[in-house]
PDB file of C-alpha atoms and ligand atoms in Angstrom:
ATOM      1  CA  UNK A  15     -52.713  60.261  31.048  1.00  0.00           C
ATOM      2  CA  UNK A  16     -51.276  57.189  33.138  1.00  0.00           C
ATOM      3  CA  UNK A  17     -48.150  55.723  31.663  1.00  0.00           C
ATOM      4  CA  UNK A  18     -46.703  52.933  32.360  1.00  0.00           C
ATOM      5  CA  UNK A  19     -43.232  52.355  34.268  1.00  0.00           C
ATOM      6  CA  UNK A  20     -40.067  51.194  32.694  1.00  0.00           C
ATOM      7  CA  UNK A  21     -39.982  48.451  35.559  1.00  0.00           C
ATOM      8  CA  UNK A  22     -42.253  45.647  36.984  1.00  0.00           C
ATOM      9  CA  UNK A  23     -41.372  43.721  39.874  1.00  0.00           C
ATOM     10  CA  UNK A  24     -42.984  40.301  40.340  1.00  0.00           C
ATOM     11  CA  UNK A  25     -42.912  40.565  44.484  1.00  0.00           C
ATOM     12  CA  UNK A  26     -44.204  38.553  47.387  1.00  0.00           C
ATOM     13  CA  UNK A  27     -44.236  39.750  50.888  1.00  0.00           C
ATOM     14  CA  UNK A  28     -41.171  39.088  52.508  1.00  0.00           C
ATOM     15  CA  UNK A  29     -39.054  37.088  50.431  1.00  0.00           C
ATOM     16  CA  UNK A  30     -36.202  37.292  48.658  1.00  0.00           C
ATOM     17  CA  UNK A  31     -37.684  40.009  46.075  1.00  0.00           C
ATOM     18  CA  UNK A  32     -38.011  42.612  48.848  1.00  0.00           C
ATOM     19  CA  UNK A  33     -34.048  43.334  48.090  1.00  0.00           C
ATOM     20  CA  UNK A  34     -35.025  44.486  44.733  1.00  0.00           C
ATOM     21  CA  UNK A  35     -37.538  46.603  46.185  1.00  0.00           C
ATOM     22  CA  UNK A  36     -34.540  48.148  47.963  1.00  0.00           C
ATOM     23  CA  UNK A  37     -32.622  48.061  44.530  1.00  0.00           C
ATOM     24  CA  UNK A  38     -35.473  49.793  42.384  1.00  0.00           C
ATOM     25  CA  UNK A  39     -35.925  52.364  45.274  1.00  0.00           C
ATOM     26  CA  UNK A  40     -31.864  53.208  45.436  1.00  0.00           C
ATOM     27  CA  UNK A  41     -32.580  53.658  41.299  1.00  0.00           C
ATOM     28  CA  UNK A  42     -35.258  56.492  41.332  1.00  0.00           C
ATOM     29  CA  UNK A  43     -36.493  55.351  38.646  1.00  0.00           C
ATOM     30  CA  UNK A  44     -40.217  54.804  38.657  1.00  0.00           C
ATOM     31  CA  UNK A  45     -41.622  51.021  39.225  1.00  0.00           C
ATOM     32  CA  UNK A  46     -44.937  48.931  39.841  1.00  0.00           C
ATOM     33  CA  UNK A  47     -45.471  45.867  42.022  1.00  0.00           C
ATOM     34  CA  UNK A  48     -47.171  42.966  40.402  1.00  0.00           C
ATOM     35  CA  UNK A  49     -47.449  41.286  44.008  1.00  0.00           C
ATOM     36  CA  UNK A  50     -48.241  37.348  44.649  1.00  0.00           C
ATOM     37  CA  UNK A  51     -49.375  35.587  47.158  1.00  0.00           C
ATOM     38  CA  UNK A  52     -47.870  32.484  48.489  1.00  0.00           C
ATOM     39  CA  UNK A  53     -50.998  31.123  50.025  1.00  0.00           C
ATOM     40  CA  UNK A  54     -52.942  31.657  47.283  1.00  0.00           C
ATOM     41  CA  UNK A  55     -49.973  30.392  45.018  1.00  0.00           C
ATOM     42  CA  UNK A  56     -50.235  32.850  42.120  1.00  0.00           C
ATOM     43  CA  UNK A  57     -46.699  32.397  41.278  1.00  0.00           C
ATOM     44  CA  UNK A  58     -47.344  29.133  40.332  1.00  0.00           C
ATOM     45  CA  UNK A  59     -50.272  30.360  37.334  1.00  0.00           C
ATOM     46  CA  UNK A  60     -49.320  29.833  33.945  1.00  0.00           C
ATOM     47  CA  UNK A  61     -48.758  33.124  33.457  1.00  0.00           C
ATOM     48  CA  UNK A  62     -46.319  33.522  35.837  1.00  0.00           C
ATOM     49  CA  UNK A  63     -44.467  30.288  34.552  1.00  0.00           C
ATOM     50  CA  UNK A  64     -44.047  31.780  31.527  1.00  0.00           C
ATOM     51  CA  UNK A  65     -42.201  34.698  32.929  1.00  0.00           C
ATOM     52  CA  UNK A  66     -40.110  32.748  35.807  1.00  0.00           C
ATOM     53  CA  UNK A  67     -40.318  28.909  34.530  1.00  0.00           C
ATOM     54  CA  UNK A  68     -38.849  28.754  38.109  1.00  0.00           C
ATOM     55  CA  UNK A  69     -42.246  29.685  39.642  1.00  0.00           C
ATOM     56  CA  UNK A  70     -40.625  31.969  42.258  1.00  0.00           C
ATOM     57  CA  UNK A  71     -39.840  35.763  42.947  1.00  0.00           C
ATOM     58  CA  UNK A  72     -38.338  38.269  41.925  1.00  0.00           C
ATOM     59  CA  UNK A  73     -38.634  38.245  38.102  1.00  0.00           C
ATOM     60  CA  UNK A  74     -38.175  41.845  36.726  1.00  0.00           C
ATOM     61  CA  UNK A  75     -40.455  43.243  33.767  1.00  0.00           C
ATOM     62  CA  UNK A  76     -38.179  46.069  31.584  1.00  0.00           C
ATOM     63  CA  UNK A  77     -40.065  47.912  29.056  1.00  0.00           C
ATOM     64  CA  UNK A  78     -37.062  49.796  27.869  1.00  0.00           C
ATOM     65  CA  UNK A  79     -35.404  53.347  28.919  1.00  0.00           C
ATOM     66  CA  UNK A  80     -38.430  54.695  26.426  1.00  0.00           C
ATOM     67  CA  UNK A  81     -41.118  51.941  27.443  1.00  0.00           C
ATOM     68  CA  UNK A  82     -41.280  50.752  23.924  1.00  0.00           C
ATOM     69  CA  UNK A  83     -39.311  47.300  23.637  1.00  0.00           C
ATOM     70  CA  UNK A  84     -42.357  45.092  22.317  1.00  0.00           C
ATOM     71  CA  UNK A  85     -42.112  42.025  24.065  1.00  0.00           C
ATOM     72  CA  UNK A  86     -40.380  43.505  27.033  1.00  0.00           C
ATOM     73  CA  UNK A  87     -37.073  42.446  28.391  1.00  0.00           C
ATOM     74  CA  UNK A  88     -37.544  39.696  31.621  1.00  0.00           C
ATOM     75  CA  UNK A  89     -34.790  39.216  33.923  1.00  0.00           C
ATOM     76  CA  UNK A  90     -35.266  36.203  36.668  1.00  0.00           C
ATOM     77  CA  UNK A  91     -32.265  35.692  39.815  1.00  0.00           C
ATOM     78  CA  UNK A  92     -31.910  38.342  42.249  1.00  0.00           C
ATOM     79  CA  UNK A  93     -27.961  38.166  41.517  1.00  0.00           C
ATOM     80  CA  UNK A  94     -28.644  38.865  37.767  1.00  0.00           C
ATOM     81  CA  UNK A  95     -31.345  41.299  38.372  1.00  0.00           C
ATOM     82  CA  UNK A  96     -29.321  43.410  40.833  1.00  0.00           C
ATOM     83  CA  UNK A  97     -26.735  43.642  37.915  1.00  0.00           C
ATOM     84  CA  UNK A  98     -28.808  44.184  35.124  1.00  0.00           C
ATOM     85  CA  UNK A  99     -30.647  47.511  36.856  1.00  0.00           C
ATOM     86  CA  UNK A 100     -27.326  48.688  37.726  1.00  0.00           C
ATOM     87  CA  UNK A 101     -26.098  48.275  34.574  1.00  0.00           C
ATOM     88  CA  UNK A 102     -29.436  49.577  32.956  1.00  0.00           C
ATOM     89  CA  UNK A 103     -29.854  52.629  35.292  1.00  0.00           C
ATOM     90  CA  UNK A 104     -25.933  53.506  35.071  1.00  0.00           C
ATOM     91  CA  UNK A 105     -26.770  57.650  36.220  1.00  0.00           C
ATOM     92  CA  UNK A 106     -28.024  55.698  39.734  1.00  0.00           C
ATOM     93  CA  UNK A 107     -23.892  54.904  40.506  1.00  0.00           C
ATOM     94  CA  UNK A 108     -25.378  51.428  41.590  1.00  0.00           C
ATOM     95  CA  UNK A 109     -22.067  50.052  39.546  1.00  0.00           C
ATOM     96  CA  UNK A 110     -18.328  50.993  38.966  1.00  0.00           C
ATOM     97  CA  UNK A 111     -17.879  51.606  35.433  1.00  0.00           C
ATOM     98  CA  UNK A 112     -17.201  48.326  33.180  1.00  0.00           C
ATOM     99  CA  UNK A 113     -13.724  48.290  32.256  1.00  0.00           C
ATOM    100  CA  UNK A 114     -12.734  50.028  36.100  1.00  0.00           C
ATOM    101  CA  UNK A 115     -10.226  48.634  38.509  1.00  0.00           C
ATOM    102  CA  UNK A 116     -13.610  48.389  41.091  1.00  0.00           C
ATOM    103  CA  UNK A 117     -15.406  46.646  38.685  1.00  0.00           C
ATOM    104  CA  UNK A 118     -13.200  43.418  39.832  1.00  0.00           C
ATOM    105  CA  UNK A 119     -14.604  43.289  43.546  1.00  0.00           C
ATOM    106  CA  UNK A 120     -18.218  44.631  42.450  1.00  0.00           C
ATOM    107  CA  UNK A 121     -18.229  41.241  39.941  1.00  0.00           C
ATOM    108  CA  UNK A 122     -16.520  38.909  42.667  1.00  0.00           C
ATOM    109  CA  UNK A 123     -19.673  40.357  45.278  1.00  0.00           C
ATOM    110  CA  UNK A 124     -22.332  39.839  43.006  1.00  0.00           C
ATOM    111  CA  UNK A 125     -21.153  36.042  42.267  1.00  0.00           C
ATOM    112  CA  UNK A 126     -20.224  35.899  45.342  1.00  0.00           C
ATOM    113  CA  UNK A 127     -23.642  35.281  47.026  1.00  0.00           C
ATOM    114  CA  UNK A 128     -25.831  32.808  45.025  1.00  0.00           C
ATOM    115  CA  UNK A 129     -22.707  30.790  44.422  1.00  0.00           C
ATOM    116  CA  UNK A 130     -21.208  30.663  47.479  1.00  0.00           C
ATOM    117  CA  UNK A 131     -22.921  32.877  50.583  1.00  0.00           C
ATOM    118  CA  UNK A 132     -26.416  31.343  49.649  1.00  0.00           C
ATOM    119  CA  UNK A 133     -25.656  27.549  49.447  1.00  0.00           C
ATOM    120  CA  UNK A 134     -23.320  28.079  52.346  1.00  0.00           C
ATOM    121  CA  UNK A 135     -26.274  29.265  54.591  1.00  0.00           C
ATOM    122  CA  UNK A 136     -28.585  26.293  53.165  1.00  0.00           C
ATOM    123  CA  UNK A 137     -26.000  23.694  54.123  1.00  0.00           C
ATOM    124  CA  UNK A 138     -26.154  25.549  57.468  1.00  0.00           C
ATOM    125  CA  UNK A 139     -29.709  25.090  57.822  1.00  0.00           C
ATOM    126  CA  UNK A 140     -30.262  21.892  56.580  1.00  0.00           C
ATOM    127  CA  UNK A 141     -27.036  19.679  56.778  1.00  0.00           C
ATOM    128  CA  UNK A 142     -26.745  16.938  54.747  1.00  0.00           C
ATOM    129  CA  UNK A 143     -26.571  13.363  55.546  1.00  0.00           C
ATOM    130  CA  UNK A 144     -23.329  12.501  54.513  1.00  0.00           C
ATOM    131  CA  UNK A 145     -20.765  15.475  53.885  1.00  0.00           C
ATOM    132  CA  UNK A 146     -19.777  16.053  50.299  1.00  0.00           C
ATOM    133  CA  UNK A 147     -15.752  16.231  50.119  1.00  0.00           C
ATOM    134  CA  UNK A 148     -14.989  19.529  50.311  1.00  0.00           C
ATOM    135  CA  UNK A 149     -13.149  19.956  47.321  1.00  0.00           C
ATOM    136  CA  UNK A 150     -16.111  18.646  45.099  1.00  0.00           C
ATOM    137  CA  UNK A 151     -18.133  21.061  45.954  1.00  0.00           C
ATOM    138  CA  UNK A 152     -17.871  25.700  45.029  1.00  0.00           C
ATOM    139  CA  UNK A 153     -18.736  26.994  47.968  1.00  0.00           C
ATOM    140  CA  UNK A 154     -17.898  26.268  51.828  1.00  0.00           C
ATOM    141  CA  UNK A 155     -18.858  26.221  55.260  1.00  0.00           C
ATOM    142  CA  UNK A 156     -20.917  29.202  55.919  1.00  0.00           C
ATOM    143  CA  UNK A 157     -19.160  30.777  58.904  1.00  0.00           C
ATOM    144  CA  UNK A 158     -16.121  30.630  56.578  1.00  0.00           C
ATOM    145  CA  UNK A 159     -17.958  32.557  53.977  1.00  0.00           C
ATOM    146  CA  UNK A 160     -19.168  35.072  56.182  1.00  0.00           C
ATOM    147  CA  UNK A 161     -15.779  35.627  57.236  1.00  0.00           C
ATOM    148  CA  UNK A 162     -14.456  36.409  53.996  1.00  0.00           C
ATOM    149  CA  UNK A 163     -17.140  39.771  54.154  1.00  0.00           C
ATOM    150  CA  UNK A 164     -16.048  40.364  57.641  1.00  0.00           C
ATOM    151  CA  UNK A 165     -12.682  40.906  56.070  1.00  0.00           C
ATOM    152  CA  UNK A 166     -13.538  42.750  52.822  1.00  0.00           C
ATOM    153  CA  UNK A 167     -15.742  45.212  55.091  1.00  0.00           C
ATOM    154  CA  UNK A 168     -12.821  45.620  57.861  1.00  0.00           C
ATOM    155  CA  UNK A 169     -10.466  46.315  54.848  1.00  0.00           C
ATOM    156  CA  UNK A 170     -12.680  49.165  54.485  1.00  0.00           C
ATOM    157  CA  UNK A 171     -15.971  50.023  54.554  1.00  0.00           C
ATOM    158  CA  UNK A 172     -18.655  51.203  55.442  1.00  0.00           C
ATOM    159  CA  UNK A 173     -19.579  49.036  52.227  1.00  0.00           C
ATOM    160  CA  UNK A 174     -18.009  46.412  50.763  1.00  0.00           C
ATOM    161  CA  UNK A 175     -16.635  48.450  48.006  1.00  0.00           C
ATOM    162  CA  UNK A 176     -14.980  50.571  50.597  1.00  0.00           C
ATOM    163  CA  UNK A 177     -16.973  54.004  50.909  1.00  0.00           C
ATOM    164  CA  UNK A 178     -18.733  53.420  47.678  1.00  0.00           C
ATOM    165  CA  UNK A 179     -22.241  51.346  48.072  1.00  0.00           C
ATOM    166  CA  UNK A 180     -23.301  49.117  45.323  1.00  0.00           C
ATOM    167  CA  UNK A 181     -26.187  46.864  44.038  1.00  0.00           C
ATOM    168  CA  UNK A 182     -23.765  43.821  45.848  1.00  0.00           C
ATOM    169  CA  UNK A 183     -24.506  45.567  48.955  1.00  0.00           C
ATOM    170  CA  UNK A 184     -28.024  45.479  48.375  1.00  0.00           C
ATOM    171  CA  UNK A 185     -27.482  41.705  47.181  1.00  0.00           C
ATOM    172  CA  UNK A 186     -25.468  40.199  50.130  1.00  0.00           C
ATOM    173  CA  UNK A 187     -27.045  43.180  52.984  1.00  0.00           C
ATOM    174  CA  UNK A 188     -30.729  42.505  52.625  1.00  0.00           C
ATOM    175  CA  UNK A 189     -29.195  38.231  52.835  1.00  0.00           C
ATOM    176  CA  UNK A 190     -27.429  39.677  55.798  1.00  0.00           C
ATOM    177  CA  UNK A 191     -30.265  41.580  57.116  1.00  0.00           C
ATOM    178  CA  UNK A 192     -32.810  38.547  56.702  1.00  0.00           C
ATOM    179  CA  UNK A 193     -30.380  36.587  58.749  1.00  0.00           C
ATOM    180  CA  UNK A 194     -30.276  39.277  61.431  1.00  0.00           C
ATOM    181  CA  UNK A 195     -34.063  39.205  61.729  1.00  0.00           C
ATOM    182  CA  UNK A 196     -34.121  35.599  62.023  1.00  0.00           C
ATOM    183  CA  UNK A 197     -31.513  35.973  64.950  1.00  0.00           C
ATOM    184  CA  UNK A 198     -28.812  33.850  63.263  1.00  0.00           C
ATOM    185  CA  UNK A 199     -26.601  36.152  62.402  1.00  0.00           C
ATOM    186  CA  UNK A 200     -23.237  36.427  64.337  1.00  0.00           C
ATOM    187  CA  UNK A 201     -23.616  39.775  66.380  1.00  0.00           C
ATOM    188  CA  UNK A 202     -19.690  40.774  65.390  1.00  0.00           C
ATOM    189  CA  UNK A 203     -19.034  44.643  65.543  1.00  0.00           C
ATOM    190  CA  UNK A 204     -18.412  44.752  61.878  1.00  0.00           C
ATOM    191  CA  UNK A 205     -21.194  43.023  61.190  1.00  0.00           C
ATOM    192  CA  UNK A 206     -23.522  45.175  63.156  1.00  0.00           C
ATOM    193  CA  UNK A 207     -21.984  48.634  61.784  1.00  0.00           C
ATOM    194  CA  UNK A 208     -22.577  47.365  58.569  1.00  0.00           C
ATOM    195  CA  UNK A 209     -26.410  46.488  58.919  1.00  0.00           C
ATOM    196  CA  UNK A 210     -26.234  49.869  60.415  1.00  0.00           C
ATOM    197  CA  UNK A 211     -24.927  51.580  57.927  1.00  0.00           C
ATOM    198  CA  UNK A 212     -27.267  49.843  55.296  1.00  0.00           C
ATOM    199  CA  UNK A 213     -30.831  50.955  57.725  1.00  0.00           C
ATOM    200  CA  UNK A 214     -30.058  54.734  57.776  1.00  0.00           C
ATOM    201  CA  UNK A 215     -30.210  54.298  53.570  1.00  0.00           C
ATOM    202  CA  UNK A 216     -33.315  55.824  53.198  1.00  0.00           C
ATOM    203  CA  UNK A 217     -33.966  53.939  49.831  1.00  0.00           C
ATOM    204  CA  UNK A 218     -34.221  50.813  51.859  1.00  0.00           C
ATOM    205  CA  UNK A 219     -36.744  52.727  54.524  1.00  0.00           C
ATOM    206  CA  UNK A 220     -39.030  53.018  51.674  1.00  0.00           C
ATOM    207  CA  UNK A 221     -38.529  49.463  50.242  1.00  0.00           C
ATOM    208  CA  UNK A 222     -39.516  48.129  54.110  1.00  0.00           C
ATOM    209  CA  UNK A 223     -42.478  50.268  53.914  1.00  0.00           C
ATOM    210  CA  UNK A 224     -43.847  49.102  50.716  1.00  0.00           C
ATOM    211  CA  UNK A 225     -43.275  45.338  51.489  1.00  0.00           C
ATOM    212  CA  UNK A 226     -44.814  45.884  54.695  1.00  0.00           C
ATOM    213  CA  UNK A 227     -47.683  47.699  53.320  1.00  0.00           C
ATOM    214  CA  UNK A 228     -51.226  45.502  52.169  1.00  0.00           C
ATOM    215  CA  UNK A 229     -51.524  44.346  48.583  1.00  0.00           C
ATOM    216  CA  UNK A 230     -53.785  47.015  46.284  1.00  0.00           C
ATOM    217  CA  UNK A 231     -57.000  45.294  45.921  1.00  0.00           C
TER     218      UNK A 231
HETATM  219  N1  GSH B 318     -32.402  31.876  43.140  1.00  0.00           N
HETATM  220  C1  GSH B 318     -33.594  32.684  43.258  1.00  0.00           C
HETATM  221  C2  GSH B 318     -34.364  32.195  44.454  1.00  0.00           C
HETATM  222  C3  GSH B 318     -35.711  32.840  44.555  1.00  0.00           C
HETATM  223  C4  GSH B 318     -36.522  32.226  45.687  1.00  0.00           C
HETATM  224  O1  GSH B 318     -36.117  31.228  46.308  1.00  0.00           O
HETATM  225  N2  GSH B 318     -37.676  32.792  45.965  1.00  0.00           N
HETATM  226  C5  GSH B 318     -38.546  32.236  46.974  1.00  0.00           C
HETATM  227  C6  GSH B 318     -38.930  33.346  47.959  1.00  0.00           C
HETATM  228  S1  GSH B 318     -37.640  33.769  49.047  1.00  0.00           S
HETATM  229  C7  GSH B 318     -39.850  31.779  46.314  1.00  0.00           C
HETATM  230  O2  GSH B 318     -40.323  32.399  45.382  1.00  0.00           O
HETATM  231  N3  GSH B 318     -40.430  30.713  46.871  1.00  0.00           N
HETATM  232  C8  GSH B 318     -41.725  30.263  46.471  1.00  0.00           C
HETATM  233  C9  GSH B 318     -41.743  28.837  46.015  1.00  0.00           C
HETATM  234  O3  GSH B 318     -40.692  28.284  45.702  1.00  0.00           O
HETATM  235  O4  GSH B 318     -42.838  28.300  45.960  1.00  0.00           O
HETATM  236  C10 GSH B 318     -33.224  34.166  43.400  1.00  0.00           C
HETATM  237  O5  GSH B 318     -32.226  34.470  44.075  1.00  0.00           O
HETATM  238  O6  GSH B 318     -33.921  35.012  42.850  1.00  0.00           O
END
């Protein structure tokens, strides 16, 4: 008898849900692929829609620790899903506990990156016309927000948590990594040890093999 997994991920090759490949895989817990194709825009169907109204990926599926939550739980936004599995899978350690001292950075990490890392780098890439005054807008340049890793990991490391890893690693390293590929990322020694540190994780070995591997037919 086949059962179902808890988790679904709603993937595409290469983009921004191939970090919660990495996540699921650092979980153990057992997960399918429902994978879409740009070109053939299948994340733009109806049925998608009504999962992500956002008609992008990732959007997580949870059926529940027992697979029985009838409709199942959906979680859209990388940042939220990274700390919803962490907080769902707690026996993973993908967290510090709520109500811990660490709990502080781990929170300031996860918000850190879609509210400031993320628009920083878009600003990067495609300045604007006329520059916003700085102080109307929550995020800044995006050297300057790289920086403020480049200090939290030279504080101490190897992760930004210090020698604990965490679903923010997963959140701003596989932003990080993407950058690295793309050759745009500042080749700094902390920097480097970092992405490093992240490749020997053999959970994130397995998530590169599965996004690089062709779609079941
Ligand atoms: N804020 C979203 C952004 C998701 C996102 O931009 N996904 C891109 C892939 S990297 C996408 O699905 N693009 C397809 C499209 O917009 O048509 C998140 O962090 O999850």
């Amino acid at each position: 008898m086949t059962t179902t997994p808890r988790f679904t991920l709603h993937h595409a090759p290469r983009s921004r849900s191939a970090r919660i490949l990495w996540l699921l895989e650092e979980t153990g817990v057992p997960f399918e692929i429902a994978q879409h194709d740009f070109a053939k825009a299948t994340h733009k169907d109806p049925a998608y829609l009504a999962i992500n109204p956002a008609g992008k990926v990732p959007a997580l599926i949870d059926r529940g620790p027992a697979g029985d939550w009838s409709p199942p739980a959906v979680v859209t936004e990388s940042a939220a899903i990274c700390a919803y599995v962490a907080d769902a899978v707690p026996e993973a350690g993908l967290a510090p506990r709520v109500g811990s001292r660490e709990r502080a950075a781990y929170a300031t990490w996860i918000g850190y990156c879609p509210s400031v890392l993320e628009p920083a780098l878009s600003d990067s890439v495609f300045p604007r016309r006329e520059e916003p005054p700085a102080s109307t807008i929550g995020w800044c340049s995006f050297p300057e927000a790289l920086r403020r890793v480049e200090t939290a990991l030279q504080a101490g490391g190897p992760y930004l948590l210090g020698d604990r890893f965490s679903a923010a690693d997963v959140l701003i390293g596989s932003l990080l990594q993407w950058l690295h590929g793309w050759g745009k990322l500042p080749e700094t020694p902390t920097l480097s040890a970092y992405l490093a540190t992240l490749a020997a994780r053999p959970a994130l070995q397995r998530a590169q093999a599965r996004d690089a591997a062709p779609a079941a037919a």
